[in-house]
Short mmCIF file of C-alpha atoms in Angstrom, two decimals:
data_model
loop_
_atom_site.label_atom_id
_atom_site.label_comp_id
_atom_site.label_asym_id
_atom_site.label_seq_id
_atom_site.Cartn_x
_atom_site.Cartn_y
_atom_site.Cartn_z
CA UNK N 76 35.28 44.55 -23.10
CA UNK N 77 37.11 41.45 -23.33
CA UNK N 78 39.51 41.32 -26.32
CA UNK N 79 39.53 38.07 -28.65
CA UNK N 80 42.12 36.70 -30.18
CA UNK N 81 42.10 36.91 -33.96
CA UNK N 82 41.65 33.12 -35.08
CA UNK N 83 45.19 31.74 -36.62
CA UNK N 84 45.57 29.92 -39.86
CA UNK N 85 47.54 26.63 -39.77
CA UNK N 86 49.49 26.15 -43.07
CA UNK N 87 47.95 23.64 -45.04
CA UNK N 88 50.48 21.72 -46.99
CA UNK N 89 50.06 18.47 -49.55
CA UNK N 90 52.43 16.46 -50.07
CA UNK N 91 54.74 16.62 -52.65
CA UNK N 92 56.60 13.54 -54.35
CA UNK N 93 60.24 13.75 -56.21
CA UNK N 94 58.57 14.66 -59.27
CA UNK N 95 56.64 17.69 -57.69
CA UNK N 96 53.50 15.70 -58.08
CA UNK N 97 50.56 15.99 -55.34
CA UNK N 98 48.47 12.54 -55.49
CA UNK N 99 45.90 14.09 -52.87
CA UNK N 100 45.27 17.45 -54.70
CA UNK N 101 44.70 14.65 -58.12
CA UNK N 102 42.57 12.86 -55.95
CA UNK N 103 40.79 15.63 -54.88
CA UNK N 104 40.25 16.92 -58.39
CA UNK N 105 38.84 13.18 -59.48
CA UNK N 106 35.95 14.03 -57.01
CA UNK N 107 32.35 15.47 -58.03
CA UNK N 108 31.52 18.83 -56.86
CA UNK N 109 29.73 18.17 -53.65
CA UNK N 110 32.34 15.65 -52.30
CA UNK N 111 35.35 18.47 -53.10
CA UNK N 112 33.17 20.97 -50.88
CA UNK N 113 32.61 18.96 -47.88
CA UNK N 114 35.97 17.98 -47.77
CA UNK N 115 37.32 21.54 -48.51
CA UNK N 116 35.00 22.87 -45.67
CA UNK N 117 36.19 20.49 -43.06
CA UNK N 118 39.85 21.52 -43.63
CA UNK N 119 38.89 24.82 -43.76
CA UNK N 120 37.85 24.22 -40.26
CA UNK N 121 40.60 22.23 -39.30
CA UNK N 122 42.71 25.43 -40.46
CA UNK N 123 40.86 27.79 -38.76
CA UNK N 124 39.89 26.54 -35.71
CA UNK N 125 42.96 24.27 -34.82
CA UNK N 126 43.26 22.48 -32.20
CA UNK N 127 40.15 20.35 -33.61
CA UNK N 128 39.41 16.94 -31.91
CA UNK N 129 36.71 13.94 -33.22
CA UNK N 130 34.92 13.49 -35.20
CA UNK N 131 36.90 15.63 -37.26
CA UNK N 132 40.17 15.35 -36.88
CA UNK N 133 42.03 12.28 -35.28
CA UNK N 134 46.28 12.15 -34.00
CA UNK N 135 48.15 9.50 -35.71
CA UNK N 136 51.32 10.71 -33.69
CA UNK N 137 54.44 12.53 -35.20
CA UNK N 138 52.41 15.55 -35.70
CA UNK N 139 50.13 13.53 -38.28
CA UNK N 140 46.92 14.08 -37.65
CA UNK N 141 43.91 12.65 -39.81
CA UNK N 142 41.00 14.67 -41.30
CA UNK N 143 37.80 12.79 -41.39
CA UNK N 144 34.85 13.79 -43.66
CA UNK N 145 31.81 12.34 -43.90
CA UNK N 146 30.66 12.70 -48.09
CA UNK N 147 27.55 13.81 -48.99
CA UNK N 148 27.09 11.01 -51.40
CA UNK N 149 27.40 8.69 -48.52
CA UNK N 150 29.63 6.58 -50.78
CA UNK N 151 32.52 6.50 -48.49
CA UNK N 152 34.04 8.46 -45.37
CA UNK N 153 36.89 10.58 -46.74
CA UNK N 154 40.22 11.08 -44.61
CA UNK N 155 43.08 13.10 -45.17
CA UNK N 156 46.41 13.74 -43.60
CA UNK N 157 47.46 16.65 -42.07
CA UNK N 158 51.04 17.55 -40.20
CA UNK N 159 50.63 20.17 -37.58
CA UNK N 160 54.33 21.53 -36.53
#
């Protein structure tokens, strides 16, 4: 019996400004229901599953990489930032 390794959780951070606000947790927030799930699963994913390549996740160097959602409401393609040390 081969033995799997339990699956490790990235840390998900948001940013943070000076004034301890988090613009992409108030973004997220602004959203309807459905859009805040598909974009919650997908970085769920991201979390669980890293390393992650496209269509779901794309490097923007520096450890940035970029979180791409498709929304259910088809109104737009939602992306994210993520930092992977």
């Amino acid at each position: 019996m081969t033995d799997h390794p339990k699956p490790q959780k990235i840390p998900l951070i948001f940013y943070r400004t000076a004034a301890s606000g988090e613009p992409a947790k108030d973004w997220l927030k602004g959203l309807d229901e459905a859009e805040r799930h598909a974009i919650g699963k997908d970085l769920l994913r991201a979390q669980w599953r890293w390393p992650v390549g496209m269509p779901l996740c794309r490097p923007m160097g520096s450890g940035l990489w970029e979180i791409r959602t498709d929304l259910p409401t088809k109104r737009d393609r939602s992306r994210l930032a993520l930092h992977v040390s």
